[in-house]
Coordinates of C-alpha atoms (C1' of nucleotides) in Angstrom, one line a residue:
Chain A
M1460 CA -0.3 0.2 -0.3
P1461 CA 2.1 3.3 -1.5
R1462 CA 1.3 6.1 0.2
N1463 CA 2.1 9.6 -1.2
R1464 CA 5.4 11.0 -0.3
R1465 CA 6.4 14.1 1.4
P1466 CA 4.1 17.6 1.4
Q1467 CA 1.3 15.5 0.8
D1468 CA 1.6 13.0 3.8
R1469 CA 2.8 16.4 6.2
E1470 CA -0.6 17.7 5.8
E1471 CA -2.6 14.7 5.9
K1472 CA -1.1 14.3 8.8
R1473 CA -1.5 17.9 10.5
E1474 CA -5.8 17.6 9.7
E1475 CA -5.4 14.6 11.6
I1476 CA -4.4 15.4 14.7
L1477 CA -6.2 18.7 14.3
A1478 CA -10.0 16.7 13.3
V1479 CA -9.3 14.7 16.7
A1480 CA -8.7 17.7 18.1
Q1481 CA -11.9 20.1 17.7
R1482 CA -13.7 17.1 18.2
L1483 CA -12.3 16.8 20.8
F1484 CA -11.7 20.0 22.1
I1485 CA -16.3 20.4 21.0
D1486 CA -17.6 17.5 22.6
D1487 CA -15.6 17.8 25.9
G1488 CA -14.2 21.4 26.1
Y1489 CA -10.8 22.5 26.2
E1490 CA -9.2 22.0 30.0
S1491 CA -10.5 18.4 29.9
T1492 CA -9.1 17.4 26.7
S1493 CA -5.5 16.1 27.4
M1494 CA -2.9 16.7 24.8
G1495 CA -1.5 13.2 26.5
R1496 CA -5.9 11.9 24.9
I1497 CA -5.2 13.7 22.0
A1498 CA -2.2 12.3 20.6
K1499 CA -3.7 8.7 21.5
H1500 CA -6.5 9.9 19.1
A1501 CA -5.0 10.4 16.4
G1502 CA -2.9 7.5 16.9
V1503 CA 0.3 9.0 18.0
T1504 CA 2.7 10.2 20.7
V1505 CA 2.9 13.7 22.5
N1506 CA 5.8 14.8 21.4
T1507 CA 4.4 13.8 17.8
I1508 CA 1.8 16.7 17.9
Y1509 CA 4.8 19.3 19.5
W1510 CA 5.7 18.5 15.7
Y1511 CA 2.8 19.9 13.7
F1512 CA 2.1 23.2 17.1
R1513 CA 4.0 24.9 18.9
D1514 CA 1.9 24.2 22.0
K1515 CA -1.8 23.5 23.1
D1516 CA -2.9 27.2 22.9
D1517 CA -1.6 26.7 19.1
L1518 CA -3.9 23.5 18.2
L1519 CA -6.4 26.1 19.6
I1520 CA -6.2 28.5 17.0
A1521 CA -6.1 26.0 13.9
V1522 CA -9.2 24.5 15.5
L1523 CA -10.4 28.2 15.6
D1524 CA -9.6 28.6 11.6
R1525 CA -10.3 25.5 10.8
L1526 CA -14.6 26.2 12.4
L1527 CA -14.4 29.6 10.7
T1528 CA -13.6 29.6 7.7
E1529 CA -15.9 26.8 7.0
A1530 CA -18.9 29.1 9.3
L1531 CA -17.9 32.1 6.5
A1532 CA -18.8 29.7 3.8
Q1533 CA -21.8 28.5 5.0
Y1534 CA -22.7 31.9 5.3
A1535 CA -22.5 33.0 1.9
T1536 CA -25.3 30.8 1.5
I1537 CA -27.3 32.6 3.2
A1538 CA -26.3 36.2 2.4
D1539 CA -29.4 37.5 0.8
R1540 CA -32.1 36.8 3.8
P1541 CA -33.6 39.4 5.6
L1542 CA -30.6 40.4 8.9
N1543 CA -33.5 38.6 12.1
E1544 CA -33.2 35.0 10.1
R1545 CA -29.9 35.2 9.4
L1546 CA -28.8 35.9 13.0
L1547 CA -31.1 33.1 14.3
W1548 CA -29.0 30.8 12.0
A1549 CA -25.7 32.0 12.5
V1550 CA -26.6 31.8 16.8
D1551 CA -28.3 28.3 15.9
Q1552 CA -24.8 26.8 13.9
L1553 CA -22.4 28.5 16.5
E1554 CA -24.4 27.0 19.8
R1555 CA -22.6 23.8 19.9
L1556 CA -18.8 25.7 20.1
H1557 CA -20.4 27.9 22.9
G1558 CA -17.6 26.3 25.4
L1559 CA -14.9 27.0 22.3
V1560 CA -16.3 31.1 22.9
N1561 CA -15.6 31.0 26.8
T1562 CA -12.4 29.0 25.9
V1563 CA -11.4 31.8 24.0
H1564 CA -11.9 34.4 26.2
T1565 CA -10.0 32.7 29.5
R1566 CA -7.1 31.4 26.9
A1567 CA -7.1 35.6 25.8
A1568 CA -5.7 36.3 29.0
A1569 CA -2.5 34.0 29.1
S1570 CA -1.1 33.9 25.4
P1571 CA -0.1 36.3 23.5
A1572 CA -2.0 34.6 20.4
V1573 CA -5.1 34.1 21.0
H1574 CA -5.1 36.8 22.3
A1575 CA -4.7 38.4 18.5
W1576 CA -6.6 35.8 17.0
H1577 CA -9.5 36.9 19.6
T1578 CA -9.1 40.6 18.7
G1579 CA -9.1 39.9 14.7
F1580 CA -12.3 38.1 14.7
H1581 CA -14.7 40.6 16.5
E1582 CA -13.1 43.3 13.9
L1583 CA -14.7 41.3 11.1
A1584 CA -17.7 40.2 13.2
E1585 CA -17.7 43.9 13.2
T1586 CA -17.1 44.4 9.5
L1587 CA -20.1 42.3 9.1
I1588 CA -22.4 44.0 11.7
A1589 CA -21.3 47.2 10.4
D1590 CA -22.4 46.8 6.8
D1591 CA -25.8 45.0 8.1
L1592 CA -26.7 48.9 10.0
R1593 CA -25.4 50.6 6.8
K1594 CA -27.8 48.9 4.3
A1595 CA -31.0 49.6 7.6
G1596 CA -30.2 52.5 7.1
A1597 CA -28.2 53.3 11.3
A1598 CA -27.4 56.7 12.1
E1599 CA -23.7 56.7 11.1
A1600 CA -22.3 58.4 15.0
D1601 CA -24.5 54.9 16.3
L1602 CA -23.0 53.1 14.7
P1603 CA -20.0 51.9 17.5
A1604 CA -22.6 51.5 19.9
M1605 CA -25.2 49.2 18.4
I1606 CA -22.9 46.8 16.9
A1607 CA -20.9 46.6 20.6
I1608 CA -24.5 45.8 21.8
G1609 CA -25.3 43.6 18.4
T1610 CA -21.9 41.5 19.2
F1611 CA -22.5 41.6 23.3
V1612 CA -26.3 40.2 22.2
I1613 CA -24.4 37.4 20.3
E1614 CA -22.3 36.7 22.2
G1615 CA -24.5 35.8 25.1
L1616 CA -27.5 33.9 22.8
L1617 CA -24.3 31.8 22.4
T1618 CA -23.3 31.3 26.3
H1619 CA -26.5 31.2 28.0
R1620 CA -28.2 29.3 26.0
R1621 CA -31.9 29.0 25.8
D1622 CA -35.1 27.2 22.9
E1623 CA -36.4 28.3 19.8
A1624 CA -38.4 31.0 21.0
G1625 CA -36.2 32.6 23.0
K1626 CA -33.5 33.3 20.2
R1627 CA -36.1 34.9 18.8
A1628 CA -37.7 36.8 20.9
V1629 CA -34.2 38.5 21.6
I1630 CA -33.4 38.5 18.1
D1631 CA -36.8 40.5 16.7
L1632 CA -36.6 42.4 19.5
L1633 CA -33.0 43.5 19.3
V1634 CA -33.5 43.7 15.2
H1635 CA -36.6 45.5 15.7
R1636 CA -35.5 48.4 17.8
L1637 CA -31.8 49.2 16.4
T1638 CA -33.6 49.2 13.0
T1639 CA -35.9 52.0 13.9
T1640 CA -36.3 55.5 14.9
P1641 CA -37.3 55.9 18.8
T1642 CA -39.9 58.2 19.5
R1643 CA -40.4 60.0 23.1
T1644 CA -44.0 58.0 25.0
Chain B
M739 CA -0.6 37.5 73.5
P740 CA -3.7 35.7 74.1
R741 CA -6.0 34.8 70.8
N742 CA -9.6 34.4 71.2
R743 CA -10.8 30.7 71.3
R744 CA -12.2 28.6 69.0
P745 CA -15.2 29.5 66.9
Q746 CA -13.7 33.4 66.4
D747 CA -10.6 31.8 65.7
R748 CA -11.4 29.3 62.5
E749 CA -13.8 32.3 60.9
E750 CA -11.0 34.6 61.1
K751 CA -8.6 32.8 59.8
R752 CA -11.5 31.0 57.4
E753 CA -11.8 35.2 56.3
E754 CA -7.3 35.0 55.9
I755 CA -7.6 32.5 53.3
L756 CA -10.3 33.6 51.2
A757 CA -9.0 37.1 51.7
V758 CA -5.7 35.4 50.0
A759 CA -7.1 33.6 47.4
Q760 CA -9.8 37.2 45.8
R761 CA -7.2 39.2 46.1
L762 CA -4.9 36.0 44.5
F763 CA -8.1 34.9 41.5
I764 CA -8.7 39.5 40.8
D765 CA -4.7 39.4 40.1
D766 CA -3.2 36.5 38.5
G767 CA -6.3 35.0 37.6
Y768 CA -8.3 32.1 38.8
E769 CA -6.2 29.8 36.4
S770 CA -2.7 30.8 37.4
T771 CA -3.0 30.7 40.7
S772 CA -1.8 27.7 42.4
M773 CA -3.6 26.0 45.6
G774 CA 0.1 26.0 46.5
R775 CA 0.9 29.9 46.5
I776 CA -2.2 31.2 48.6
A777 CA -1.6 28.6 51.2
K778 CA 1.7 30.4 50.9
H779 CA 0.8 33.6 50.8
A780 CA -2.2 32.6 53.8
G781 CA 1.0 31.4 55.5
V782 CA -0.2 27.7 55.5
T783 CA 0.4 24.4 54.0
V784 CA -1.9 22.9 51.2
N785 CA -3.9 20.5 52.9
T786 CA -4.5 23.3 55.6
I787 CA -7.4 24.9 52.7
Y788 CA -8.6 22.1 52.0
W789 CA -9.8 22.1 56.4
Y790 CA -11.8 24.8 54.8
F791 CA -12.8 24.8 51.5
R792 CA -14.0 21.4 49.8
D793 CA -12.0 22.1 46.6
K794 CA -10.3 24.8 44.7
D795 CA -13.9 25.1 42.4
D796 CA -15.7 25.5 46.0
L797 CA -13.2 28.9 47.2
L798 CA -13.9 29.9 44.0
I799 CA -18.1 30.0 45.0
A800 CA -17.2 31.8 48.7
V801 CA -14.3 34.4 46.7
L802 CA -17.7 35.7 44.2
D803 CA -20.4 35.5 47.2
R804 CA -18.0 37.4 49.6
L805 CA -17.9 40.1 46.0
L806 CA -21.2 39.7 45.5
T807 CA -22.4 40.5 48.8
E808 CA -20.0 43.8 49.1
A809 CA -21.1 44.7 45.4
L810 CA -25.2 44.6 46.8
A811 CA -24.3 46.6 49.5
Q812 CA -22.4 49.4 47.5
Y813 CA -25.2 50.0 45.2
A814 CA -28.0 50.3 48.0
T815 CA -26.2 53.8 48.1
I816 CA -26.9 54.8 44.6
A817 CA -30.7 53.1 44.0
D818 CA -32.2 56.6 43.4
R819 CA -30.1 57.4 40.1
P820 CA -31.0 57.2 36.8
L821 CA -31.0 53.4 35.2
N822 CA -28.2 54.3 32.6
E823 CA -25.8 56.3 35.7
R824 CA -26.5 53.2 37.9
L825 CA -25.7 50.9 35.0
L826 CA -22.4 52.3 34.0
W827 CA -21.7 52.8 37.8
A828 CA -22.4 48.9 38.2
V829 CA -19.5 48.3 34.8
D830 CA -17.3 50.8 36.3
Q831 CA -16.9 49.0 39.0
L832 CA -17.3 45.5 38.3
E833 CA -14.7 45.8 35.2
R834 CA -11.9 44.8 37.4
L835 CA -13.6 41.4 37.8
H836 CA -13.8 40.3 34.3
G837 CA -11.2 37.8 34.5
L838 CA -13.8 36.0 36.9
V839 CA -16.9 36.7 34.8
N840 CA -15.0 34.2 32.2
T841 CA -14.1 32.1 35.1
V842 CA -17.2 31.6 35.6
H843 CA -18.3 30.6 32.9
T844 CA -15.2 28.2 32.1
R845 CA -15.7 26.2 35.3
A846 CA -19.8 26.1 35.4
A847 CA -18.7 23.9 32.7
A848 CA -16.8 21.3 35.0
S849 CA -18.4 21.7 38.1
P850 CA -22.6 21.5 39.4
A851 CA -21.7 24.4 42.3
V852 CA -20.3 27.1 39.9
H853 CA -22.8 25.8 37.8
A854 CA -25.5 26.0 40.3
W855 CA -23.8 30.0 41.7
H856 CA -24.7 30.8 38.4
T857 CA -27.6 30.2 37.7
G858 CA -28.5 31.8 41.4
F859 CA -26.4 34.9 39.9
H860 CA -27.9 35.8 36.6
E861 CA -31.9 35.5 38.7
L862 CA -30.5 38.0 40.8
A863 CA -29.7 40.5 38.5
E864 CA -32.3 39.6 35.7
T865 CA -35.0 40.0 39.0
L866 CA -33.9 43.9 39.5
I867 CA -33.2 44.8 36.2
A868 CA -36.8 43.3 35.9
D869 CA -38.5 46.3 38.3
D870 CA -36.3 48.8 36.1
L871 CA -37.8 48.2 32.7
R872 CA -40.9 47.8 34.6
K873 CA -40.8 50.9 36.0
A874 CA -39.2 52.1 32.5
G875 CA -43.5 51.2 30.7
A876 CA -41.5 48.3 29.3
A877 CA -44.5 46.2 27.1
E878 CA -44.7 42.9 29.8
A879 CA -44.9 41.0 26.4
D880 CA -41.4 41.8 26.2
L881 CA -39.4 42.0 29.3
P882 CA -38.0 39.1 28.8
A883 CA -37.0 39.5 25.2
M884 CA -35.0 42.5 27.0
I885 CA -33.9 41.1 30.3
A886 CA -31.7 39.0 28.6
I887 CA -30.7 42.3 26.1
G888 CA -30.2 44.0 28.6
T889 CA -27.8 41.0 30.7
F890 CA -25.8 40.4 27.4
V891 CA -24.6 43.8 27.0
I892 CA -23.8 43.9 30.5
E893 CA -22.2 41.6 30.5
G894 CA -20.6 41.8 27.2
L895 CA -19.2 45.7 28.5
L896 CA -17.2 43.6 31.3
T897 CA -15.7 41.7 29.1
H898 CA -14.9 43.3 25.9
R899 CA -13.6 46.4 28.6
R900 CA -13.7 50.6 26.0
D901 CA -13.1 53.7 27.4
E902 CA -15.1 55.6 29.7
A903 CA -17.2 57.4 26.4
G904 CA -17.3 54.4 24.6
K905 CA -19.2 52.4 27.6
R906 CA -21.6 55.9 28.2
A907 CA -22.5 55.7 24.6
V908 CA -23.1 51.8 24.6
I909 CA -25.6 51.7 27.9
D910 CA -27.0 55.6 26.4
L911 CA -28.3 53.7 23.5
L912 CA -28.9 50.9 24.6
V913 CA -31.8 52.6 27.5
H914 CA -32.5 54.5 25.5
R915 CA -33.7 52.1 23.0
L916 CA -34.6 50.0 25.3
T917 CA -37.3 52.4 27.3
T918 CA -38.2 54.4 24.7
T919 CA -41.2 52.7 21.6
P920 CA -40.0 52.7 18.6
T921 CA -41.4 53.8 15.3
R922 CA -41.1 52.8 11.4
T923 CA -38.8 54.5 9.8
Chain C
dA1085 C1' 12.6 16.0 8.8
dC1086 C1' 10.0 13.3 11.2
dC1087 C1' 8.4 10.4 15.5
dT1088 C1' 9.9 8.3 20.1
dG1089 C1' 10.6 7.0 25.1
dA1090 C1' 12.0 8.9 29.3
dA1091 C1' 12.1 12.5 32.1
dC1092 C1' 10.7 17.6 34.1
dA1093 C1' 8.2 20.8 36.7
dC1094 C1' 3.5 21.8 38.3
dC1095 C1' -0.9 21.1 38.9
dG1096 C1' -5.3 19.9 42.3
dT1097 C1' -5.9 16.5 45.8
dT1098 C1' -6.0 12.6 49.5
dC1099 C1' -3.7 10.1 53.5
dA1100 C1' -2.0 8.4 57.2
dA1101 C1' -0.3 10.8 61.0
dG1102 C1' 0.8 14.2 64.2
dT1103 C1' -1.8 17.3 68.5
Chain D
dA1051 C1' -10.6 20.2 65.9
dC1052 C1' -6.8 20.9 63.5
dC1053 C1' -2.5 20.4 60.7
dT1054 C1' 1.5 18.6 58.2
dG1055 C1' 4.9 16.5 55.3
dA1056 C1' 4.9 13.1 52.0
dA1057 C1' 3.3 10.9 48.0
dC1058 C1' -0.8 10.2 44.1
dA1059 C1' -1.9 10.4 39.8
dC1060 C1' -2.5 13.3 36.3
dC1061 C1' -0.8 18.1 33.2
dG1062 C1' 1.9 20.6 29.1
dT1063 C1' 6.0 21.1 27.7
dT1064 C1' 10.9 19.0 26.4
dC1065 C1' 15.2 16.4 25.5
dA1066 C1' 18.3 13.4 23.8
dA1067 C1' 18.3 9.8 20.6
dG1068 C1' 16.4 7.5 17.0
dT1069 C1' 15.2 6.7 11.9

DNA sequence: ACCTGAACACCGTTCAAGT
DNA sequence: ACCTGAACACCGTTCAAGT
């Protein structure tokens, strides 16, 4: 059974470790997943992981990039739907990653690399939300605060789960209140 | 130098360990603070800590209760100020605890005791916010979604720091949009 | 270039023993 | 009741050595 030569092999093996790490990080959590268990599931020794990744945080970042790429590709599929539908869809998709959201926040305090990833992610998310709010006719002066509120509510929905009706109520109210002009009562 | 007898002593020592743990958890983070370092700073052996607290999560919960009690006492001081001022004040006060906010979310996944504390805390926070929104004349049907949005935005402000003007802009916009009736543009 | 066995320093927690 | 010294099982990471 002949195997491919070098550069091909390398990517394959890296991908295999990455796939194992992703599954364990999502299912069991980053903290509960030891390098030893990842190695065992991938059929290698711990040291081998360190040949492909600098450390456990580097492995985390690789997993996050993998998930982000996948999520963006799927997001392109529904880019034409109304804002609230898209937000609900995003929350539904990302909900299973709620453990990783916390992990990123926690590790960002200790790892500069994770911190940088977190910053980059927020910049990306804010760009996407800003586009939407502008199209909905939001006042330019209110944009930064609106973006923050939008981001925080989505993050909150990911980390504090509720049922489908609850999620929809929060998102619909949010979108309604942010995209209509208020009048004094 | 005669010391007090038993029950007094016990509380004192427990408090001392607690005070040390609180300072280290806040300054260096929960993960970076080992039981060994807490013991050293408190002038005892690690095992002694386990005489007063079940485990590290139990110590965390005791610290959280200590901080919550203190925060509620201070909050009573400004209970008559307008909603947005009170929210800004709360964020300013709790900002230094942003590491613990993440810690609670992370540990809640692994420790049922921390999970229970987190649930209780949210119930308390939601009660406070609900009172305010009712007084501001919010429609009863919108309350749950509004409470969620308010909670998530406060939590977001604690974990994603910005300058004083940024915080004020987010809170003012939030309060304005939640406490006025929207009309179609 | 790639992988391993064995070690290192550290972690939270426990136990048997002391007073 | 309170506290300790010593150990336990585990952790992320590294090193010297192999191919």
